[in-house]
Each structure stands twice: as C-alpha cells, then as structure tokens.
Amino acid sequence: MRAVKLKEINENKGIEKSRILITCAKGIAPFLKEEVLQMGFPVLSETIAGVGTEGTLDDTLRLNLLLRTGHRVLFLLREFAARDADALYQAVLEIAWEEYIAEDGYVCVTSSVDNPSIRDSRYANVKCKDGIVDRIKEKCGRRPDSGPDQDKVVVNLYWKNDGCSVYLDTSGEPLSRRGYRKIPLTAPMQETLAAAVVRATGWNGSSHFINPMCGSGTLAIEAALAGLNRPSGLLRDNYGFMHFRGFKQSLWNDLRAQTKKEAKKSLGCRIIATDIRTEAVEAAKKNAATAGVEHLIEFAVCDYSGTPIPDVEGPDRGGIVILNPEYGERMGKIKELEGVYKGVGDYLKQKCKGYRGYIFTGNPDLAKKVGLKARRRVQFFSGAIECRLLEYELYEGSRKDKNTEAP
Ligand SMILES: C[S@@+](CC[C@H](N)C(=O)[O-])C[C@H]1O[C@@H](n2cnc3c(N)ncnc32)[C@H](O)[C@@H]1O
C-alpha cells in the first residue's frame, strides 16, 4: 500500500490535500506534465497515461478548467488493501460519502480492475456502489440513485491485485468533451490530442498557424484557444465536481472570471484552416463559432496545395504549417494516399519556405512518401493507433537542398 495519510482520509474530516491523478491518452503525459508544472502543481508521478500531483478538492476546479491535454482529474479519497469484493465493500463503507454525495443525488462508479477474485469488473462496481449508497442511507436515512450516467457524481475505483484506490472523478465526463465540437465529421482528432499536438509544435500564438486538411477544425480551434490563453474548459457547463455536496459555485465563478480577464482578445498572427470538402469547412466554422474563435480563423474550401501561405522572411519566422492527412486502412485507399503524401511533401518544400512543417499521421509507410527529412518525430496515439507528429524544417533559398530526404 502506498503511503497516504489513511487516518485523515478515512475520517474525511476537513480533508485538505490529497493525491490527484490526472489521466490522459497514451503518449500525452509529457505535455500534460508541462501543463501541470506551469500551473504551479508538483509532479509526483508520471506514467504513459497519467500524471500524479497533489492538492485540495478546490484545486481540482482549477485543473479541470485550465488543463488542455488531460482527460480526467481524479481526487484520491482512500487507499486500502482488499482481497475480494466483500473486503472492498467494507472498506468503501468506511469512507464518509455523506460529505460528498447528497442522499437525493446520483452516483456512477467506473473502474479499472485486475484482481484474481473478480471475473467481471461490473461486479466490483456494484460492490463499490453498494458501499457508497449503504453508507449514505445509514447516515442520512435515504440512498442516492445510481447508474451508468457520468454527468453527475462519478466515483472511480482502481483495483490491482490487493491494492485499491478510490477516487472522486471531479471531471465526470472526460475533459476531451469540450462542448464545441457539435459536428465531428469522419476521423476527427480528439480535442485533447489536438491540444497536445499544438503544444508539441511549440506554437505560442505569435506566428502564423496554417492548417490545410482541417476537417472539423480541431487543430485550428485548439490553437486559437491556446493562442488566446483562453481555457477550453470555459465552454463546458457541467463537471463532476459541480454535483458534490458543498460545491463552491462562487469559487468556480471567480476562477472563470479571472481566466476570462487574463485571456487575450485577439492574436497578432493569422490562423488559416482549409479543406477540400465544403461540408468539412462548414462544420469547422460552426465548431469554431461554438468555441468563440470563429473570428480568429480564416476558413476556405480548397485543395491543400491552394492554401494561402502568408509571406515571411527567414526560417521559422512565418510560423507553422500542419496537416493531418487521412492515413487509410484499405490497400486501395493507401495506394491513392501515397500520391497525396508525396504532393504534401512537394507543397511543404515549394510553397512553405521559412515555415516549420508538420504532418500528423498513423502510417509510417505513407510518411516516407513525403520525401522530406523529418528533424523530429513525436509519438502519439489516436485510440489504439500509434501515430507520429513529424517536424520538417523548410529552409529558404540556398538551404533548400537540406529539405530533401536522405536516401
Ligand atoms: C484525417 S481528416 C482531418 C481531421 C481533422 N484533424 C479533424 O480534427 O477533424 C483529413 C481531412 O483532409 C481532407 N482532405 C483530403 N484530401 C484533401 C485535399 N487534396 N486537399 C484538402 N483537403 C483534403 C479531408 O476532407 C479530411 O477532412
């Protein structure tokens, strides 16, 4: 068992600090870690899909509001050893749930279970839920409802071998659901992944951001929000913590007001997003409008090669050009895409000099068709698919030869 102040947490009286686990998609943890540190929180642990920190329940409001790359902010209530479901039930019963969940509320239990006595994790969820509602019934005379909906109180159980951790999931629905993407189209990039990709490029809102093949506009929208320093969490009106007993609405209002005050109103650069499909551009425009950044993005329907590239002087001075072409699964489609990737390479080489080029793809063979030498490759995952963000330095003039892929 890890060293948590068990007594303090068992009794739950005036619990101040606890460990906080912020989960993320595989590969995103290094970017999430940067965000956590920038917000002034310590990083106590890092795994492939999460970052551990510590703080109070109030701190989780700030984390939910400001983090762009995290998925869920989990506040540790108790850690204990449990060999089987009955031991789990007994330990859960000891947590002062009545301090967090109203007797007329609603709770959903989610879990990750790897214990030899449990064949179906749903059984662990039920035992955990029973412990919660029985405790509340004993203390308050009535039990809250329970079920699968994650839009109210969510409790997360992590159970590996004999070690159990019980968390309040302060996010409820994952933070990738920003609330702006009403029209996702096909193969959209998850919002948290797009935020991490923008972060990986190092783009900071002071140079142009060009996004041909924009699809539903996720990269351009996340860039606009980051460039303005406007939290993506402002767009959401429901979080798990809002359903906890004693939720401090005034603290939440103050945090929102503060971040709005600190956000820029405009950018000193251009964000251009284009796609060959009219319906994609229409969807991207609508999504950008919902996100409140439509006025900052110049949209156009065109082939990627027709995307306007503002004139710039010198390498990197112009900003970045980033494309997320399809990477296909069917062979016929892949043959067709080979030509697209080669064309994208020519476009970057010939039309985007002075910019930094990026391609995000899940197909390394197609990436080779680009014909440019990547100076950096960053590993990401889109669902189960391993992807790479490839960075190309697009030299101007006499340094042009350096763009060519070494044989
Ligand atoms: C993988 S999707 C991009 C998804 C996007 N990142 C998002 O989050 O929605 C690829 C996009 O490239 C567009 N596309 C395909 N061929 C194109 C071309 N020749 N010129 C411009 N856009 C193209 C498709 O219409 C599609 O929207």
mmCIF file with all atom_site columns, N, CA and C and ligand atoms in Angstrom, residues 181 184-190 194 211-219 274-277 280 302-305 307 324-327 337 340, ligand 1:
data_model
loop_
_atom_site.group_PDB
_atom_site.id
_atom_site.type_symbol
_atom_site.label_atom_id
_atom_site.label_alt_id
_atom_site.label_comp_id
_atom_site.label_asym_id
_atom_site.label_entity_id
_atom_site.label_seq_id
_atom_site.pdbx_PDB_ins_code
_atom_site.Cartn_x
_atom_site.Cartn_y
_atom_site.Cartn_z
_atom_site.occupancy
_atom_site.B_iso_or_equiv
_atom_site.pdbx_formal_charge
_atom_site.auth_seq_id
_atom_site.auth_comp_id
_atom_site.auth_asym_id
_atom_site.auth_atom_id
_atom_site.pdbx_PDB_model_num
ATOM   1   N N   . ARG A 1 181 ? -17.433 20.826 -30.254 1.00 0.00 ? 181 ARG A N   1
ATOM   2   C CA  . ARG A 1 181 ? -17.487 20.064 -31.497 1.00 0.00 ? 181 ARG A CA  1
ATOM   3   C C   . ARG A 1 181 ? -18.835 19.410 -31.645 1.00 0.00 ? 181 ARG A C   1
ATOM   4   N N   . PRO A 1 184 ? -18.725 16.486 -35.685 1.00 0.00 ? 184 PRO A N   1
ATOM   5   C CA  . PRO A 1 184 ? -17.394 15.882 -35.707 1.00 0.00 ? 184 PRO A CA  1
ATOM   6   C C   . PRO A 1 184 ? -16.906 15.381 -37.069 1.00 0.00 ? 184 PRO A C   1
ATOM   7   N N   . LEU A 1 185 ? -17.805 15.101 -38.007 1.00 0.00 ? 185 LEU A N   1
ATOM   8   C CA  . LEU A 1 185 ? -17.425 14.514 -39.304 1.00 0.00 ? 185 LEU A CA  1
ATOM   9   C C   . LEU A 1 185 ? -16.692 13.186 -39.122 1.00 0.00 ? 185 LEU A C   1
ATOM   10  N N   . THR A 1 186 ? -15.970 12.758 -40.161 1.00 0.00 ? 186 THR A N   1
ATOM   11  C CA  . THR A 1 186 ? -15.265 11.475 -40.044 1.00 0.00 ? 186 THR A CA  1
ATOM   12  C C   . THR A 1 186 ? -13.822 11.717 -39.588 1.00 0.00 ? 186 THR A C   1
ATOM   13  N N   . ALA A 1 187 ? -13.300 10.770 -38.842 1.00 0.00 ? 187 ALA A N   1
ATOM   14  C CA  . ALA A 1 187 ? -11.907 10.771 -38.379 1.00 0.00 ? 187 ALA A CA  1
ATOM   15  C C   . ALA A 1 187 ? -11.443 12.091 -37.774 1.00 0.00 ? 187 ALA A C   1
ATOM   16  N N   . PRO A 1 188 ? -12.245 12.676 -36.874 1.00 0.00 ? 188 PRO A N   1
ATOM   17  C CA  . PRO A 1 188 ? -11.748 13.899 -36.235 1.00 0.00 ? 188 PRO A CA  1
ATOM   18  C C   . PRO A 1 188 ? -10.679 13.550 -35.200 1.00 0.00 ? 188 PRO A C   1
ATOM   19  N N   . MET A 1 189 ? -9.822  14.505 -34.929 1.00 0.00 ? 189 MET A N   1
ATOM   20  C CA  . MET A 1 189 ? -8.805  14.280 -33.911 1.00 0.00 ? 189 MET A CA  1
ATOM   21  C C   . MET A 1 189 ? -9.435  14.611 -32.556 1.00 0.00 ? 189 MET A C   1
ATOM   22  N N   . GLN A 1 190 ? -9.151  13.810 -31.557 1.00 0.00 ? 190 GLN A N   1
ATOM   23  C CA  . GLN A 1 190 ? -9.700  14.114 -30.238 1.00 0.00 ? 190 GLN A CA  1
ATOM   24  C C   . GLN A 1 190 ? -9.138  15.469 -29.768 1.00 0.00 ? 190 GLN A C   1
ATOM   25  N N   . ALA A 1 194 ? -5.382  16.988 -30.029 1.00 0.00 ? 194 ALA A N   1
ATOM   26  C CA  . ALA A 1 194 ? -5.070  18.174 -30.844 1.00 0.00 ? 194 ALA A CA  1
ATOM   27  C C   . ALA A 1 194 ? -4.344  19.226 -29.992 1.00 0.00 ? 194 ALA A C   1
ATOM   28  N N   . ASN A 1 211 ? -3.363  25.484 -41.390 1.00 0.00 ? 211 ASN A N   1
ATOM   29  C CA  . ASN A 1 211 ? -3.844  24.109 -41.236 1.00 0.00 ? 211 ASN A CA  1
ATOM   30  C C   . ASN A 1 211 ? -4.683  23.666 -42.437 1.00 0.00 ? 211 ASN A C   1
ATOM   31  N N   . PRO A 1 212 ? -3.982  23.265 -43.533 1.00 0.00 ? 212 PRO A N   1
ATOM   32  C CA  . PRO A 1 212 ? -4.733  22.659 -44.639 1.00 0.00 ? 212 PRO A CA  1
ATOM   33  C C   . PRO A 1 212 ? -5.267  21.296 -44.182 1.00 0.00 ? 212 PRO A C   1
ATOM   34  N N   . MET A 1 213 ? -6.282  20.776 -44.861 1.00 0.00 ? 213 MET A N   1
ATOM   35  C CA  . MET A 1 213 ? -6.910  19.495 -44.481 1.00 0.00 ? 213 MET A CA  1
ATOM   36  C C   . MET A 1 213 ? -7.458  19.580 -43.057 1.00 0.00 ? 213 MET A C   1
ATOM   37  N N   . CYS A 1 214 ? -8.151  20.659 -42.759 1.00 0.00 ? 214 CYS A N   1
ATOM   38  C CA  . CYS A 1 214 ? -8.533  20.938 -41.358 1.00 0.00 ? 214 CYS A CA  1
ATOM   39  C C   . CYS A 1 214 ? -9.668  20.059 -40.849 1.00 0.00 ? 214 CYS A C   1
ATOM   40  N N   . GLY A 1 215 ? -10.397 19.370 -41.740 1.00 0.00 ? 215 GLY A N   1
ATOM   41  C CA  . GLY A 1 215 ? -11.516 18.542 -41.270 1.00 0.00 ? 215 GLY A CA  1
ATOM   42  C C   . GLY A 1 215 ? -12.485 19.375 -40.440 1.00 0.00 ? 215 GLY A C   1
ATOM   43  N N   . SER A 1 216 ? -12.817 18.879 -39.242 1.00 0.00 ? 216 SER A N   1
ATOM   44  C CA  . SER A 1 216 ? -13.778 19.603 -38.401 1.00 0.00 ? 216 SER A CA  1
ATOM   45  C C   . SER A 1 216 ? -13.124 20.754 -37.636 1.00 0.00 ? 216 SER A C   1
ATOM   46  N N   . GLY A 1 217 ? -11.861 21.011 -37.899 1.00 0.00 ? 217 GLY A N   1
ATOM   47  C CA  . GLY A 1 217 ? -11.222 22.233 -37.389 1.00 0.00 ? 217 GLY A CA  1
ATOM   48  C C   . GLY A 1 217 ? -10.576 22.109 -36.027 1.00 0.00 ? 217 GLY A C   1
ATOM   49  N N   . THR A 1 218 ? -10.434 20.876 -35.524 1.00 0.00 ? 218 THR A N   1
ATOM   50  C CA  . THR A 1 218 ? -9.978  20.711 -34.128 1.00 0.00 ? 218 THR A CA  1
ATOM   51  C C   . THR A 1 218 ? -8.617  21.368 -33.874 1.00 0.00 ? 218 THR A C   1
ATOM   52  N N   . LEU A 1 219 ? -7.650  21.151 -34.786 1.00 0.00 ? 219 LEU A N   1
ATOM   53  C CA  . LEU A 1 219 ? -6.311  21.711 -34.551 1.00 0.00 ? 219 LEU A CA  1
ATOM   54  C C   . LEU A 1 219 ? -6.347  23.236 -34.536 1.00 0.00 ? 219 LEU A C   1
ATOM   55  N N   . THR A 1 274 ? -8.152  25.198 -43.998 1.00 0.00 ? 274 THR A N   1
ATOM   56  C CA  . THR A 1 274 ? -8.826  24.893 -45.270 1.00 0.00 ? 274 THR A CA  1
ATOM   57  C C   . THR A 1 274 ? -9.070  23.395 -45.388 1.00 0.00 ? 274 THR A C   1
ATOM   58  N N   . ASP A 1 275 ? -10.002 23.056 -46.251 1.00 0.00 ? 275 ASP A N   1
ATOM   59  C CA  . ASP A 1 275 ? -10.273 21.644 -46.541 1.00 0.00 ? 275 ASP A CA  1
ATOM   60  C C   . ASP A 1 275 ? -10.899 21.584 -47.928 1.00 0.00 ? 275 ASP A C   1
ATOM   61  N N   . ILE A 1 276 ? -10.718 20.456 -48.579 1.00 0.00 ? 276 ILE A N   1
ATOM   62  C CA  . ILE A 1 276 ? -11.253 20.328 -49.931 1.00 0.00 ? 276 ILE A CA  1
ATOM   63  C C   . ILE A 1 276 ? -12.771 20.139 -49.920 1.00 0.00 ? 276 ILE A C   1
ATOM   64  N N   . ARG A 1 277 ? -13.314 19.679 -48.797 1.00 0.00 ? 277 ARG A N   1
ATOM   65  C CA  . ARG A 1 277 ? -14.750 19.409 -48.719 1.00 0.00 ? 277 ARG A CA  1
ATOM   66  C C   . ARG A 1 277 ? -15.490 20.590 -48.101 1.00 0.00 ? 277 ARG A C   1
ATOM   67  N N   . ALA A 1 280 ? -16.886 19.941 -44.659 1.00 0.00 ? 280 ALA A N   1
ATOM   68  C CA  . ALA A 1 280 ? -15.895 19.968 -43.569 1.00 0.00 ? 280 ALA A CA  1
ATOM   69  C C   . ALA A 1 280 ? -15.682 21.411 -43.125 1.00 0.00 ? 280 ALA A C   1
ATOM   70  N N   . CYS A 1 302 ? -10.600 24.577 -50.304 1.00 0.00 ? 302 CYS A N   1
ATOM   71  C CA  . CYS A 1 302 ? -9.633  24.438 -51.400 1.00 0.00 ? 302 CYS A CA  1
ATOM   72  C C   . CYS A 1 302 ? -8.789  23.190 -51.205 1.00 0.00 ? 302 CYS A C   1
ATOM   73  N N   . ASP A 1 303 ? -8.104  22.797 -52.259 1.00 0.00 ? 303 ASP A N   1
ATOM   74  C CA  . ASP A 1 303 ? -7.124  21.730 -52.158 1.00 0.00 ? 303 ASP A CA  1
ATOM   75  C C   . ASP A 1 303 ? -6.013  22.228 -51.223 1.00 0.00 ? 303 ASP A C   1
ATOM   76  N N   . TYR A 1 304 ? -5.377  21.283 -50.518 1.00 0.00 ? 304 TYR A N   1
ATOM   77  C CA  . TYR A 1 304 ? -4.327  21.728 -49.573 1.00 0.00 ? 304 TYR A CA  1
ATOM   78  C C   . TYR A 1 304 ? -3.297  22.609 -50.263 1.00 0.00 ? 304 TYR A C   1
ATOM   79  N N   . SER A 1 305 ? -3.006  22.268 -51.536 1.00 0.00 ? 305 SER A N   1
ATOM   80  C CA  . SER A 1 305 ? -1.935  22.974 -52.240 1.00 0.00 ? 305 SER A CA  1
ATOM   81  C C   . SER A 1 305 ? -2.324  24.418 -52.574 1.00 0.00 ? 305 SER A C   1
ATOM   82  N N   . THR A 1 307 ? -3.823  26.354 -50.343 1.00 0.00 ? 307 THR A N   1
ATOM   83  C CA  . THR A 1 307 ? -3.931  27.096 -49.067 1.00 0.00 ? 307 THR A CA  1
ATOM   84  C C   . THR A 1 307 ? -2.947  28.267 -49.078 1.00 0.00 ? 307 THR A C   1
ATOM   85  N N   . ASN A 1 324 ? -2.993  17.012 -41.183 1.00 0.00 ? 324 ASN A N   1
ATOM   86  C CA  . ASN A 1 324 ? -3.354  15.693 -40.659 1.00 0.00 ? 324 ASN A CA  1
ATOM   87  C C   . ASN A 1 324 ? -4.103  14.963 -41.782 1.00 0.00 ? 324 ASN A C   1
ATOM   88  N N   . PRO A 1 325 ? -3.319  14.423 -42.777 1.00 0.00 ? 325 PRO A N   1
ATOM   89  C CA  . PRO A 1 325 ? -3.995  13.725 -43.877 1.00 0.00 ? 325 PRO A CA  1
ATOM   90  C C   . PRO A 1 325 ? -4.562  12.402 -43.386 1.00 0.00 ? 325 PRO A C   1
ATOM   91  N N   . GLU A 1 326 ? -5.510  11.884 -44.125 1.00 0.00 ? 326 GLU A N   1
ATOM   92  C CA  . GLU A 1 326 ? -6.008  10.547 -43.776 1.00 0.00 ? 326 GLU A CA  1
ATOM   93  C C   . GLU A 1 326 ? -4.849  9.572  -43.869 1.00 0.00 ? 326 GLU A C   1
ATOM   94  N N   . TYR A 1 327 ? -4.919  8.482  -43.069 1.00 0.00 ? 327 TYR A N   1
ATOM   95  C CA  . TYR A 1 327 ? -3.853  7.502  -43.235 1.00 0.00 ? 327 TYR A CA  1
ATOM   96  C C   . TYR A 1 327 ? -4.361  6.131  -43.649 1.00 0.00 ? 327 TYR A C   1
ATOM   97  N N   . LEU A 1 337 ? -3.445  7.303  -51.365 1.00 0.00 ? 337 LEU A N   1
ATOM   98  C CA  . LEU A 1 337 ? -2.879  8.264  -50.421 1.00 0.00 ? 337 LEU A CA  1
ATOM   99  C C   . LEU A 1 337 ? -1.378  8.481  -50.636 1.00 0.00 ? 337 LEU A C   1
ATOM   100 N N   . VAL A 1 340 ? -1.013  11.520 -52.409 1.00 0.00 ? 340 VAL A N   1
ATOM   101 C CA  . VAL A 1 340 ? -1.350  12.683 -51.582 1.00 0.00 ? 340 VAL A CA  1
ATOM   102 C C   . VAL A 1 340 ? -0.147  13.061 -50.708 1.00 0.00 ? 340 VAL A C   1
HETATM 103 C C1  . LIG B 2 .   ? -8.000  12.981 -41.121 1.00 0.00 ? 1   LIG B C1  1
HETATM 104 S S1  . LIG B 2 .   ? -9.019  14.255 -41.680 1.00 0.00 ? 1   LIG B S1  1
HETATM 105 C C2  . LIG B 2 .   ? -8.514  15.629 -40.689 1.00 0.00 ? 1   LIG B C2  1
HETATM 106 C C3  . LIG B 2 .   ? -9.209  15.608 -39.383 1.00 0.00 ? 1   LIG B C3  1
HETATM 107 C C4  . LIG B 2 .   ? -9.017  16.864 -38.577 1.00 0.00 ? 1   LIG B C4  1
HETATM 108 N N1  . LIG B 2 .   ? -7.684  16.920 -37.972 1.00 0.00 ? 1   LIG B N1  1
HETATM 109 C C5  . LIG B 2 .   ? -10.101 16.966 -37.511 1.00 0.00 ? 1   LIG B C5  1
HETATM 110 O O1  . LIG B 2 .   ? -9.777  17.043 -36.330 1.00 0.00 ? 1   LIG B O1  1
HETATM 111 O O2  . LIG B 2 .   ? -11.270 16.939 -37.864 1.00 0.00 ? 1   LIG B O2  1
HETATM 112 C C6  . LIG B 2 .   ? -8.323  14.657 -43.246 1.00 0.00 ? 1   LIG B C6  1
HETATM 113 C C7  . LIG B 2 .   ? -9.016  15.763 -43.973 1.00 0.00 ? 1   LIG B C7  1
HETATM 114 O O3  . LIG B 2 .   ? -8.300  16.026 -45.176 1.00 0.00 ? 1   LIG B O3  1
HETATM 115 C C8  . LIG B 2 .   ? -9.237  16.444 -46.169 1.00 0.00 ? 1   LIG B C8  1
HETATM 116 N N2  . LIG B 2 .   ? -8.608  16.261 -47.496 1.00 0.00 ? 1   LIG B N2  1
HETATM 117 C C9  . LIG B 2 .   ? -8.393  15.105 -48.163 1.00 0.00 ? 1   LIG B C9  1
HETATM 118 N N3  . LIG B 2 .   ? -7.787  15.365 -49.340 1.00 0.00 ? 1   LIG B N3  1
HETATM 119 C C10 . LIG B 2 .   ? -7.608  16.704 -49.412 1.00 0.00 ? 1   LIG B C10 1
HETATM 120 C C11 . LIG B 2 .   ? -7.011  17.572 -50.368 1.00 0.00 ? 1   LIG B C11 1
HETATM 121 N N4  . LIG B 2 .   ? -6.486  17.115 -51.507 1.00 0.00 ? 1   LIG B N4  1
HETATM 122 N N5  . LIG B 2 .   ? -6.968  18.897 -50.095 1.00 0.00 ? 1   LIG B N5  1
HETATM 123 C C12 . LIG B 2 .   ? -7.508  19.377 -48.965 1.00 0.00 ? 1   LIG B C12 1
HETATM 124 N N6  . LIG B 2 .   ? -8.106  18.599 -48.029 1.00 0.00 ? 1   LIG B N6  1
HETATM 125 C C13 . LIG B 2 .   ? -8.139  17.279 -48.228 1.00 0.00 ? 1   LIG B C13 1
HETATM 126 C C14 . LIG B 2 .   ? -10.444 15.596 -45.921 1.00 0.00 ? 1   LIG B C14 1
HETATM 127 O O4  . LIG B 2 .   ? -11.600 16.225 -46.445 1.00 0.00 ? 1   LIG B O4  1
HETATM 128 C C15 . LIG B 2 .   ? -10.452 15.477 -44.384 1.00 0.00 ? 1   LIG B C15 1
HETATM 129 O O5  . LIG B 2 .   ? -11.310 16.447 -43.835 1.00 0.00 ? 1   LIG B O5  1
#
